[in-house]
Coordinates of C-alpha atoms and ligand atoms in Angstrom, one line a residue:
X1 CA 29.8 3.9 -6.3
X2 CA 27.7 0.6 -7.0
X3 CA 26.6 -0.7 -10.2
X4 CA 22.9 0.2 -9.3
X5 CA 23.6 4.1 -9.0
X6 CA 22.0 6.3 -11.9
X7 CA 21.4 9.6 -12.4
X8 CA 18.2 10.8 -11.3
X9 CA 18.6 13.8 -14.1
X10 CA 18.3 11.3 -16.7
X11 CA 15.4 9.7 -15.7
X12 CA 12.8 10.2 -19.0
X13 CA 9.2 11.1 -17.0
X14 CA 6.1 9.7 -19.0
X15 CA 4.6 13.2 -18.4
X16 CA 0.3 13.4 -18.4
X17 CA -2.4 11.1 -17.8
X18 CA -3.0 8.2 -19.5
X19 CA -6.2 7.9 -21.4
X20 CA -7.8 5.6 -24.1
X21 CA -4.4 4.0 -24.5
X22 CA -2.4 7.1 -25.2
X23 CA -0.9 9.9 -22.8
X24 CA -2.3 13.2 -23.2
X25 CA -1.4 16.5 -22.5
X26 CA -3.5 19.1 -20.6
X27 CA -3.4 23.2 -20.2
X28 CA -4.6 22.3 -16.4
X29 CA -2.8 23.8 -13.5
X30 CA 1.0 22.2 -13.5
X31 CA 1.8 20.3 -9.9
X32 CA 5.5 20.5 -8.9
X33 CA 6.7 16.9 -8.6
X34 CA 9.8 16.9 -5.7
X35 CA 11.9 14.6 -4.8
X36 CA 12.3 13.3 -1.3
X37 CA 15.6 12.6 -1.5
X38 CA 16.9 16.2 -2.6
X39 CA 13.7 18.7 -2.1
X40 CA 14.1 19.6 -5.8
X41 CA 11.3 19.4 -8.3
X42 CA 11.8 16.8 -11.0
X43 CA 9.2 17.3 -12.9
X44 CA 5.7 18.4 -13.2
X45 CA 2.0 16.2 -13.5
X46 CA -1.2 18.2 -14.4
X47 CA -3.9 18.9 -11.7
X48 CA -6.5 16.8 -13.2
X49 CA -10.3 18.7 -13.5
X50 CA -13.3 16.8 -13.0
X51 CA -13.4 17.1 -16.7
X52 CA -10.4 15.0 -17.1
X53 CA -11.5 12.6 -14.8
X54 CA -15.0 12.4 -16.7
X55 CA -12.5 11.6 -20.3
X56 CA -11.1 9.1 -18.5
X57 CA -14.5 7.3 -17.3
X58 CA -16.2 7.8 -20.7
X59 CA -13.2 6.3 -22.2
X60 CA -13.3 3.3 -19.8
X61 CA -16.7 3.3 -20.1
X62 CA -17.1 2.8 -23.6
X63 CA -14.1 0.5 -23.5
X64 CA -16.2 -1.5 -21.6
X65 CA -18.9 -1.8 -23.7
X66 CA -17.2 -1.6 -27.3
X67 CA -14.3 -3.9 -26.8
X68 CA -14.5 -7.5 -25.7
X69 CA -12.0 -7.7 -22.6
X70 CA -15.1 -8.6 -20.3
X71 CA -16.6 -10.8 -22.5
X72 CA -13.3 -12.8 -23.9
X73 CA -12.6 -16.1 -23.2
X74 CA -11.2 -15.3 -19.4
X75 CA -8.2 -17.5 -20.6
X76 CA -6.9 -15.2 -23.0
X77 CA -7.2 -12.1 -20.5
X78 CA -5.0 -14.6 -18.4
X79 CA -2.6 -14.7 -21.2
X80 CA -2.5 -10.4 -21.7
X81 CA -2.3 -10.5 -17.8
X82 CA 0.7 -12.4 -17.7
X83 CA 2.4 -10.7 -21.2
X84 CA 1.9 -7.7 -19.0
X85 CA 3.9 -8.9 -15.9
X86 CA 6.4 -10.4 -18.1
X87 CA 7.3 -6.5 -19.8
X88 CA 7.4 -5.5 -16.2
X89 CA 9.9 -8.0 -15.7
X90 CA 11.7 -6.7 -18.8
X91 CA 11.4 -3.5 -18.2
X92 CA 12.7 -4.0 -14.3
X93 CA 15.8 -1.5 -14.5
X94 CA 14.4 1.4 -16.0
X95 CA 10.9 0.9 -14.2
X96 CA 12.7 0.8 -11.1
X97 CA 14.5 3.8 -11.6
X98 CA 11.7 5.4 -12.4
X99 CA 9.9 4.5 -9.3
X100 CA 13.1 5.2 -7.0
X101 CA 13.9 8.7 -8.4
X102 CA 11.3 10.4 -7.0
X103 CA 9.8 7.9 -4.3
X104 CA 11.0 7.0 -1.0
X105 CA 12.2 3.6 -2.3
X106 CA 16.3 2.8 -2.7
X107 CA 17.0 1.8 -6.0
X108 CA 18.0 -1.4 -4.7
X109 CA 14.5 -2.6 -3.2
X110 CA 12.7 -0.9 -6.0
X111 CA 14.7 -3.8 -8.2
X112 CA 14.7 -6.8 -5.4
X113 CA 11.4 -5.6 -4.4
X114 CA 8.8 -3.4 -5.9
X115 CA 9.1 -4.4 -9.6
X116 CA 9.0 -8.4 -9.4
X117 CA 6.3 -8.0 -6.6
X118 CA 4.1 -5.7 -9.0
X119 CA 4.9 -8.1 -12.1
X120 CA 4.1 -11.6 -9.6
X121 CA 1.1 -10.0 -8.0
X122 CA 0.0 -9.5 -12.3
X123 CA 0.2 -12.7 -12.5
X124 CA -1.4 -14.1 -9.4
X125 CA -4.9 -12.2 -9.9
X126 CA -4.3 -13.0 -14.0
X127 CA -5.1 -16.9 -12.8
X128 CA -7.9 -16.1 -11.4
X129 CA -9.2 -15.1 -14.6
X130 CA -10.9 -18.5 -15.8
X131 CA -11.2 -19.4 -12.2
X132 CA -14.1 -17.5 -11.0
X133 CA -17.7 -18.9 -11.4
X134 CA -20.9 -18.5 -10.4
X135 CA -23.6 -20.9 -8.8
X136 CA -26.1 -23.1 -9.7
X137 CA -28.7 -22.8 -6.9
X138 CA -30.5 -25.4 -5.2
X139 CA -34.2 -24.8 -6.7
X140 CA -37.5 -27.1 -7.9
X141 CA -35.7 -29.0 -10.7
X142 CA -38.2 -27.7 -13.0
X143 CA -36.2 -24.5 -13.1
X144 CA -32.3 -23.4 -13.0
X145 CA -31.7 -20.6 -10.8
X146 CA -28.0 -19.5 -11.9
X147 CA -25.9 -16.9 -9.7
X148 CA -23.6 -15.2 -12.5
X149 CA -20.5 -13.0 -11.5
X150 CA -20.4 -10.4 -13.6
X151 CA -17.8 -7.0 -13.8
X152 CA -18.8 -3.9 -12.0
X153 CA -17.9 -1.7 -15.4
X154 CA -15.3 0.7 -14.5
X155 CA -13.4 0.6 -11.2
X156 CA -11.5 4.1 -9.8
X157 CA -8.9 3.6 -7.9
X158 CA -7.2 6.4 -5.6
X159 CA -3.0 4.9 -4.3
X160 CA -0.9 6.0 -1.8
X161 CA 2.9 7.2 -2.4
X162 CA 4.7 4.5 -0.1
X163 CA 4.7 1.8 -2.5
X164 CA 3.7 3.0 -5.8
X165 CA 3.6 0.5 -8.5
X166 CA 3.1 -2.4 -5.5
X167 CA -0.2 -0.7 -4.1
X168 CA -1.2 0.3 -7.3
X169 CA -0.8 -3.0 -9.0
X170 CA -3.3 -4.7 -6.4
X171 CA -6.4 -2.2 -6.9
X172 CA -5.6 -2.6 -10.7
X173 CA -4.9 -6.3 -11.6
X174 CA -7.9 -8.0 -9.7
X175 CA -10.1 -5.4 -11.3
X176 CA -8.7 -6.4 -14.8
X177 CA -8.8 -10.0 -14.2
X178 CA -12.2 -9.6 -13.4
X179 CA -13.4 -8.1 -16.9
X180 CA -13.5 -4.7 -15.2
X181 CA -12.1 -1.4 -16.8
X182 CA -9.9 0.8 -14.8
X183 CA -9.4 4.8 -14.0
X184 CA -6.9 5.3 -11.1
X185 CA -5.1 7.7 -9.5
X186 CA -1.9 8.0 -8.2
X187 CA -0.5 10.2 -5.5
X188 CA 0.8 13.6 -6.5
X189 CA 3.7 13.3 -4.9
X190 CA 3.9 9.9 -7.0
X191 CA 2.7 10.0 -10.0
X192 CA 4.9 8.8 -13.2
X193 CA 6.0 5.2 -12.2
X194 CA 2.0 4.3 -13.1
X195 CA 1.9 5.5 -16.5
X196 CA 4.9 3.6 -17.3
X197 CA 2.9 0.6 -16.0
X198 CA -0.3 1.7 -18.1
X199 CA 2.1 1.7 -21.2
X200 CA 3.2 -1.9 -20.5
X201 CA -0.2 -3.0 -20.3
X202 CA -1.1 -1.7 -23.7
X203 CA 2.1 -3.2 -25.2
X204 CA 0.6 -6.2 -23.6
X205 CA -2.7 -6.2 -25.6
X206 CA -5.2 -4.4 -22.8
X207 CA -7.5 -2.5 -25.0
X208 CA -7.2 1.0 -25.5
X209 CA -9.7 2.4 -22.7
X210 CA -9.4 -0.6 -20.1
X211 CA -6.5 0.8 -18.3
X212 CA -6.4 4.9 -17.5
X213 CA -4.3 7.0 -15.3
X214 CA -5.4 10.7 -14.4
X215 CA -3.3 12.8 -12.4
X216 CA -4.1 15.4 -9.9
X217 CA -4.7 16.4 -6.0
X218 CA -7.2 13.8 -4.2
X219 CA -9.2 17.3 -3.3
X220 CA -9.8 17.7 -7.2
X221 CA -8.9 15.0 -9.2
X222 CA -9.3 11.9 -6.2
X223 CA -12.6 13.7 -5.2
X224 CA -14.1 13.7 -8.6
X225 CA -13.4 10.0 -9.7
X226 CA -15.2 8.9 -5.9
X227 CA -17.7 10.8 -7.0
X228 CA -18.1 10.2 -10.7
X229 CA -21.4 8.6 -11.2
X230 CA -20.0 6.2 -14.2
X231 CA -17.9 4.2 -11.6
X232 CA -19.6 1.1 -10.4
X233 CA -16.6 0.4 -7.3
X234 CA -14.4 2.2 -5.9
X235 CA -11.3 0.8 -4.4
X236 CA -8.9 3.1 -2.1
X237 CA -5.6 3.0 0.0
X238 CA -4.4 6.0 1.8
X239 CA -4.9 7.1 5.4
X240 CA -8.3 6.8 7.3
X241 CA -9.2 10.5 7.2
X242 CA -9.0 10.5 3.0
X243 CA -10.6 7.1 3.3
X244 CA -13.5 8.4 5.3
X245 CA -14.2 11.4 2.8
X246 CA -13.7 9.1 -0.7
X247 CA -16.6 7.0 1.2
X248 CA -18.4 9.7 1.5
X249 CA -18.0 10.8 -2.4
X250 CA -18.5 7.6 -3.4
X251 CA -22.1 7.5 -1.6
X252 CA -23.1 10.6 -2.3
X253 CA -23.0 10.1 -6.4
X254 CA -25.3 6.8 -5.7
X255 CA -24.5 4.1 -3.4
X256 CA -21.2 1.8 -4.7
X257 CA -19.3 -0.7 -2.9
X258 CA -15.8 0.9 -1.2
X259 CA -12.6 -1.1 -0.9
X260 CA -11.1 1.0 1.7
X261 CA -7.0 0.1 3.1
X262 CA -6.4 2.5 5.6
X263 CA -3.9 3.3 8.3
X264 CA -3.0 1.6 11.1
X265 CA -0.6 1.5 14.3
X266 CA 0.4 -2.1 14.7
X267 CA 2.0 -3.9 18.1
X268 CA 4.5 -5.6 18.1
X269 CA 4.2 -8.3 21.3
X270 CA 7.1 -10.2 22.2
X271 CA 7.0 -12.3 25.4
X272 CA 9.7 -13.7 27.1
X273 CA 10.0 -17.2 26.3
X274 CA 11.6 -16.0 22.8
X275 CA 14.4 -18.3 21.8
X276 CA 15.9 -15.9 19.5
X277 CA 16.6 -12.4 20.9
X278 CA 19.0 -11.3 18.3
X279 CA 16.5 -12.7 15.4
X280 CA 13.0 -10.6 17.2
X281 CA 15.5 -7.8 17.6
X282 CA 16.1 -7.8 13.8
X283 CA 12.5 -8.4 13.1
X284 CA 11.0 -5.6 15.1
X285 CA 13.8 -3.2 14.2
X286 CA 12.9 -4.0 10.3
X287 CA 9.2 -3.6 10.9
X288 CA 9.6 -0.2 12.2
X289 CA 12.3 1.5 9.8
X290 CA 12.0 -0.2 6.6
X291 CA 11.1 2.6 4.2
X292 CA 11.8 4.6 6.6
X293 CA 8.2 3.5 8.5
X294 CA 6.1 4.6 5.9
X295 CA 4.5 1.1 6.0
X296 CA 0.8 0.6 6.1
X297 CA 1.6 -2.2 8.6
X298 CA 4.7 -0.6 9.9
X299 CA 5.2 -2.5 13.5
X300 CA 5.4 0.9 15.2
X301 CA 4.7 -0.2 18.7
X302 CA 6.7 -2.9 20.4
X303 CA 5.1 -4.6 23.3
X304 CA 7.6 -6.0 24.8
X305 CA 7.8 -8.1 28.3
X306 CA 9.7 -6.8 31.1
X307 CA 12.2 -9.5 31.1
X308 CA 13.3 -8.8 27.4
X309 CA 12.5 -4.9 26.5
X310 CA 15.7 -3.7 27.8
X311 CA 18.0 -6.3 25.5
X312 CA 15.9 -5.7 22.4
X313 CA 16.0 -1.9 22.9
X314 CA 19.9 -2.3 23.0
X315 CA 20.1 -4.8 20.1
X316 CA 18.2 -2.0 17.9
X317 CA 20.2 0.8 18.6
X318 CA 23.2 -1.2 18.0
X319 CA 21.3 -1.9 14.4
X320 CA 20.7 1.7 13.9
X321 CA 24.4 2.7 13.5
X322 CA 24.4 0.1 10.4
X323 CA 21.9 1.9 8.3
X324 CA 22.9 4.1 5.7
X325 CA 20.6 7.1 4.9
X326 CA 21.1 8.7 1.2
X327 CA 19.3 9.5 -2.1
X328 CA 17.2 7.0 -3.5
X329 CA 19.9 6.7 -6.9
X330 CA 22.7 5.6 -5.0
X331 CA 22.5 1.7 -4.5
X332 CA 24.0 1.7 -1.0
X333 CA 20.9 3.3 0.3
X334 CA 19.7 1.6 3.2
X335 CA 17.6 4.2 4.9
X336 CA 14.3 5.7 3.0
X337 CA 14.0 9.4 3.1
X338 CA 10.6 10.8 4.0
X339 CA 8.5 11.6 1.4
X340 CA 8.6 15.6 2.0
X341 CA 9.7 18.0 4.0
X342 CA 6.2 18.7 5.8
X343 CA 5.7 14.7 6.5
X344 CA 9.4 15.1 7.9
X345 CA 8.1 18.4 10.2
X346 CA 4.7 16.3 11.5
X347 CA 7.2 13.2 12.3
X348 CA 9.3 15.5 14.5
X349 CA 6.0 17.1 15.7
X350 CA 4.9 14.0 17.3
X351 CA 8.1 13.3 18.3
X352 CA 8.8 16.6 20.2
X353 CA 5.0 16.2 21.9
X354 CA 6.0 13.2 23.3
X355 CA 9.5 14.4 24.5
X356 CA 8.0 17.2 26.2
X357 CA 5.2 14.5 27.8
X358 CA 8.1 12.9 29.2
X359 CA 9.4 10.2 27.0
X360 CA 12.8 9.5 26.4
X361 CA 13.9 9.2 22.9
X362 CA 16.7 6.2 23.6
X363 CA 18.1 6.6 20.2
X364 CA 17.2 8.8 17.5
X365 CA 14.4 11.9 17.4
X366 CA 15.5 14.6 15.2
X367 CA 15.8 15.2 11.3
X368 CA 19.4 13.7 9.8
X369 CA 21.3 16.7 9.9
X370 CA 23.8 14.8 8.1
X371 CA 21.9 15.1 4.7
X372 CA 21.1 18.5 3.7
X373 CA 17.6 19.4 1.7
X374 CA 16.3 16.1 1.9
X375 CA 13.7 14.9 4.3
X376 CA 15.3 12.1 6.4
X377 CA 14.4 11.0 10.2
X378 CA 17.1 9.3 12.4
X379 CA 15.4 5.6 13.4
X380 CA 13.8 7.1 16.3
X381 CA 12.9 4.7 19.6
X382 CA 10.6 6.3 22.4
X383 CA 10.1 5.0 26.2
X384 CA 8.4 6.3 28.9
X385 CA 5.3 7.8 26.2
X386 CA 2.8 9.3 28.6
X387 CA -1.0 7.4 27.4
X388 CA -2.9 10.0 25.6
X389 CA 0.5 11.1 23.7
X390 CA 0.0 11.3 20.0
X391 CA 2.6 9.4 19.2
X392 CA 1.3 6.4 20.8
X393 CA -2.3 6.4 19.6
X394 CA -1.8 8.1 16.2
X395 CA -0.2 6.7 12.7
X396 CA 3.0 8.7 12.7
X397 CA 4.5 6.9 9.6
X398 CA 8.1 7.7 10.0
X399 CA 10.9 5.6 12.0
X400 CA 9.3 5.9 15.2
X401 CA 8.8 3.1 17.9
X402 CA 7.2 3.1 20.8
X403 CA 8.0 0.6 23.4
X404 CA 5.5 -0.4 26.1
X405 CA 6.6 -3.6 28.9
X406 CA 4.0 -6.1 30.2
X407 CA 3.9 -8.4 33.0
X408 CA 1.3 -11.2 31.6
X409 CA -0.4 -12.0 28.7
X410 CA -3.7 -10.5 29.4
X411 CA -1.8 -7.2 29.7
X412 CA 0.1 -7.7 26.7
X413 CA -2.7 -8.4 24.4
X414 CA -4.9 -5.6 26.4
X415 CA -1.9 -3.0 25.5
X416 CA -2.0 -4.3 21.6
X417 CA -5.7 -3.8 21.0
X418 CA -5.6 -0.3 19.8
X419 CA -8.8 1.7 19.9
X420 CA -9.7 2.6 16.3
X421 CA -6.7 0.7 14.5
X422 CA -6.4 -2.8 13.4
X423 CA -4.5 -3.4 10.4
X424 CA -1.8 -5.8 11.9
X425 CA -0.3 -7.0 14.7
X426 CA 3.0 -9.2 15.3
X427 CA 3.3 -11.9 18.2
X428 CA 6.9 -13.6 19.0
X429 CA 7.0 -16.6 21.6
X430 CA 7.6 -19.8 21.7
X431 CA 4.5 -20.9 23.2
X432 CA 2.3 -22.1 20.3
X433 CA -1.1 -22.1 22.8
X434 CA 0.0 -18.4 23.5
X435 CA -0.1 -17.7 20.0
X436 CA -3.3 -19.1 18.8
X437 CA -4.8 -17.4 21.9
X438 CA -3.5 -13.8 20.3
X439 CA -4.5 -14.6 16.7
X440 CA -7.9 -15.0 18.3
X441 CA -7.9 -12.6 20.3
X442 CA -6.2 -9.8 18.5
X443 CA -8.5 -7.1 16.9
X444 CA -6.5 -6.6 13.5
X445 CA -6.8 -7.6 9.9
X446 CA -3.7 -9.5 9.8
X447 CA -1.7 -11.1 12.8
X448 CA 2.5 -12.5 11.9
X449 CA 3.5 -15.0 14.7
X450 CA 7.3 -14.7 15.0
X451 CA 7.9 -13.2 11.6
X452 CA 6.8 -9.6 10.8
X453 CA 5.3 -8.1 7.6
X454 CA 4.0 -9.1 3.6
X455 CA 5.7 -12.0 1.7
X456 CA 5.1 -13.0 -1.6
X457 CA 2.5 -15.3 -0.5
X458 CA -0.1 -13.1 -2.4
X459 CA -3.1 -15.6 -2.1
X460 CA -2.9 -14.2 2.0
X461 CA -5.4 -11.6 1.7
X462 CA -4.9 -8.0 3.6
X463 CA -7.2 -5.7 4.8
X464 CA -8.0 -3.6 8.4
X465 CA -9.9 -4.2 11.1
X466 CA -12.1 -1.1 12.7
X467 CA -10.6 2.2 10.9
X468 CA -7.6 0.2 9.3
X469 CA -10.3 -0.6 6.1
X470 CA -13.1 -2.4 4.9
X471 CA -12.7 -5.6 1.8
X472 CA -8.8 -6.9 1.1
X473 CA -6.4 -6.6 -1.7
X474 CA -4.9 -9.9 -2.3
X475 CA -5.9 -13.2 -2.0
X476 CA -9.2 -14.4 -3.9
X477 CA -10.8 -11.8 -1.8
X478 CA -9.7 -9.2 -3.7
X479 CA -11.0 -10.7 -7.3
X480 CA -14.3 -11.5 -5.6
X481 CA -15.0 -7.6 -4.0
X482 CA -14.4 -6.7 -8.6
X483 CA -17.4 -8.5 -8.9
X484 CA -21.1 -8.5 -8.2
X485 CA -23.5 -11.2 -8.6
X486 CA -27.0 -11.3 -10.7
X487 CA -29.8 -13.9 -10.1
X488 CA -31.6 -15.9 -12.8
X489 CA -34.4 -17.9 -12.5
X490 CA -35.1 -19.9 -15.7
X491 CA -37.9 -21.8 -15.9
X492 CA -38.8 -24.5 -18.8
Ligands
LIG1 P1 -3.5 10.0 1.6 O1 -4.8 9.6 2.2 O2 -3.0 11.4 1.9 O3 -3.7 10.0 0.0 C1 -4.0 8.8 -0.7 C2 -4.5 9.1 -2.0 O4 -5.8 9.8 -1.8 C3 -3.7 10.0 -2.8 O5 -3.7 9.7 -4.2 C4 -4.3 11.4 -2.6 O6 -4.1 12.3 -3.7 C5 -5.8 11.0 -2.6 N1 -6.7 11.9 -1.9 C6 -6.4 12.9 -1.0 N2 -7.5 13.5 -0.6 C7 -8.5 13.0 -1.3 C8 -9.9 13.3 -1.4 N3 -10.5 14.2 -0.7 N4 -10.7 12.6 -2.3 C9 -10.1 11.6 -3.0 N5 -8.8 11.3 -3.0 C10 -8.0 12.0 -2.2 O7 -2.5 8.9 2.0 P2 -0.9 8.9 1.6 O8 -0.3 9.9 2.4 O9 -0.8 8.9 0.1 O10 -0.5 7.4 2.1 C11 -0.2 7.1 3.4 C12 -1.4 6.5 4.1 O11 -1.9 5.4 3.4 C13 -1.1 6.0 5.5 O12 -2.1 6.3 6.3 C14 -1.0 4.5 5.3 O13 -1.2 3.7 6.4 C15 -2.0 4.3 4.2 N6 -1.8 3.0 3.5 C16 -2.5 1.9 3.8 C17 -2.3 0.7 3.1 C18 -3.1 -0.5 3.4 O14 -3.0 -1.5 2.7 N7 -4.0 -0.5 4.4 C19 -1.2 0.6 2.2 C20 -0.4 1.8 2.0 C21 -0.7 2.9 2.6

């Protein structure tokens, strides 16, 4: 027992969608909620209809033009901004549990982690608030030609389940900083931590209208907000192949700018000059397991020269036995479950095809038989993957690594550009020319030289290369892509 264990049967669920500042209650078709750690359904979210999702855009809609949150002194959206992060804050243990019950995230990161990184991302876009102008263009001086930035209207969003509140929190709070109203999604599998959040917001001061959730399948619900023609952007993160069709939506109700943060299947290159086995050992081992490698940017292929593969292969397995699988309530968990039971089966899937190809699974490569009804995966390390194997070219998102040795440079950084991936990649040596010649070189949207993975530092924006995306969350980029621009030309 630990002081962070709770009950997950005593979790209250903000059932519904979220809509014009209250939650409402539908007679659509009820979705089974389950929980990862357990299999059992916890509750219950309706399958939104396009009609739902059309409520929730007239709603933001008409928010947008009735109310003043776009036309406000920006400073005092700042100010709701930041009253919002701070009832995050205060809200932290019951928020948390919330997100952990029926998530893949331990109780014990959803409180390090997931809350105060969704309530200090708030507050990083809510500065930007007063902070974004236009331009005043360079024209005869007997006229003024202004470039104003001005909201799109209403933003949809579509999240992911790997990070609920955290992913979430970056479509929503640059679009709200911006003046923008918001209608977003969350995952199915996912979907209650957000109206929590939505709550908090109008306790905050956000209007009634500005901030919606609707619930519901991405085939129904997610299809119909892409397509909705009252959205003026819309800003996704989920895998490449959803990506591709909410593009397609999106165009196909008018043209609108797509935010798109996709999939990837980031290296992991270490050469051999590293000082620090133990400490690249740690880092790639974390890169690949931590929730349980369903990580956007999950390091899930290590690159690894020939002099050094063998002793960081050791070092991990060694780091294996010290992770503690178990339900996302106790506070010892150390190990994410997956997030169902058919994400568990595909894992495997890949991991058999590569098995049978001829790699050698040097620790790990079955489900935990150890916890019954939930969907865990032992930390799983591959060698020996055949090219062409599945599990090296596709995103598996589960504990899996690959590990692939080099002899040079050129070969390393020839292995780490993956064809249609490039979200991130890692580089560990102690050669700083080396580096700078992989940051350059590498084809991915974000490269860590001897560290691996997202800090706090949210003015870093992050964003794909190729099929990983197009546009960033975070960093001023993110504000900017909630914007468009309108010439003037006064004359007098
Ligand atoms: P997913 O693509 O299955 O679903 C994402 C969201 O899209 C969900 O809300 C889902 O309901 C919705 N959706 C599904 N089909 C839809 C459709 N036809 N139209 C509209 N919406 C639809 O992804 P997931 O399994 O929730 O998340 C895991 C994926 O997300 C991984 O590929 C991961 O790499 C990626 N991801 C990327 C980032 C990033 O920043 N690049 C961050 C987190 C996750």
């Amino acid at each position: 027992m630990t002081a962070l264990d709770f009950d997950p049967a005593g979790v209250a669920l903000p059932l519904g969608h979220y809509i014009d500042g209250a939650r409402v209650e539908t007679a659509e078709d009820a979705i089974p909620v389950r929980r990862p750690s357990d299999s059992a359904v916890y509750g219950h979210v309706p399958d939104g209809s396009a009609d739902t999702v059309d409520r929730a855009v007239s709603a933001a809609a008409r928010a947008f033009a009735r109310s003043d949150w776009a036309s406000r002194p920006p400073r005092d959206r700042a100010r709701v901004l930041r009253r919002w992060a701070d009832l995050v804050d205060a809200d932290a243990p019951a928020l948390a549990r919330l997100e952990a019950v029926g998530s893949t995230r331990p109780i014990k990161d959803a409180l390090a982690w997931d809350v105060p990184f969704t309530a200090e991302g708030i507050r990083f876009f809510a500065e930007f608030a007063d902070k974004l102008g236009g331009e005043v263009a360079a024209t005869r001086t007997d006229q003024l030609g202004l470039v104003i930035a001005e909201p799109y209207g209403v933003v949809g969003a579509i999240a992911p389940w790997n990070f609920p509140l955290v992913m979430a929190s970056w479509k929503i709070a640059p679009a709200l900083a911006a003046g923008n109203a918001v209608v977003i999604k969350p995952s199915e599998m996912t979907p209650f931590s957000l109206v929590r959040l939505a709550e908090l917001a109008s306790q905050a001061g956000v209007p009634p209208g500005i901030f919606n959730v609707v619930q519901g399948q991405g085939r129904t619900a997610g299809d119909a907000l892409a397509r909705h023609p009252g959205i003026g952007k819309v800003t996704f993160t989920g895998s490449t192949r959803t990506g591709i069709a909410v593009m397609r939506a999106a165009a196909e109700s008018g043209p609108k700018p797509v935010t798109l943060e996709l999939g990837g299947k980031s290296p992991q290159v270490v050469f051999g000059d590293v000082p620090d086995r133990d400490a690249v050992a740690r880092t790639v081992f974390g890169a690949f397991t931590g929730n349980a490698g369903q990580v956007c940017v999950a390091g899930s292929r290590l690159i690894a020269h020939r002099s050094v593969a063998d002793e960081l292969v050791e070092r991990m397995a060694e780091l294996a036995k010290a992770l503690k699988p178990g339900p996302t309530w106790d506070g010892s968990t150390t190990f994410s479950p997956i997030i169902s039971t058919p994400q568990a089966d595909r894992v495997d899937g890949l991991v058999r095809g590569a098995l049978r190809a001829g790699a050698e699974a040097v620790i790990g490569g079955r489900r935990l038989a150890a916890i019954q009804d939930g969907a865990f995966y032992e930390p799983t390390i591959l060698r020996n993957v055949a090219p062409g194997t599945e599990a090296l070219d596709e995103e598996v998102f589960g504990p899996v690594l690959t590990v692939q040795t080099f002899e040079d440079e050129e070969e390393a950084l020839a292995l780490a550009d993956h064809p249609s991936y490039g979200l991130a990649a890692g580089v560990h040596t102690a050669d700083l020319g080396r580096a700078m010649r992989a940051v350059r070189r590498l084809k991915a949207g974000t490269v860590w030289v001897n560290r691996y993975g997202r800090t706090a530092d949210f003015v870093i924006p992050t964003g794909g290369y190729k099929g990983s995306g197009i546009g960033k969350d975070l960093g001023r980029q993110a504000v900017e892509a909630n914007l468009r621009h309108k010439s003037a030309l006064v004359a007098f």
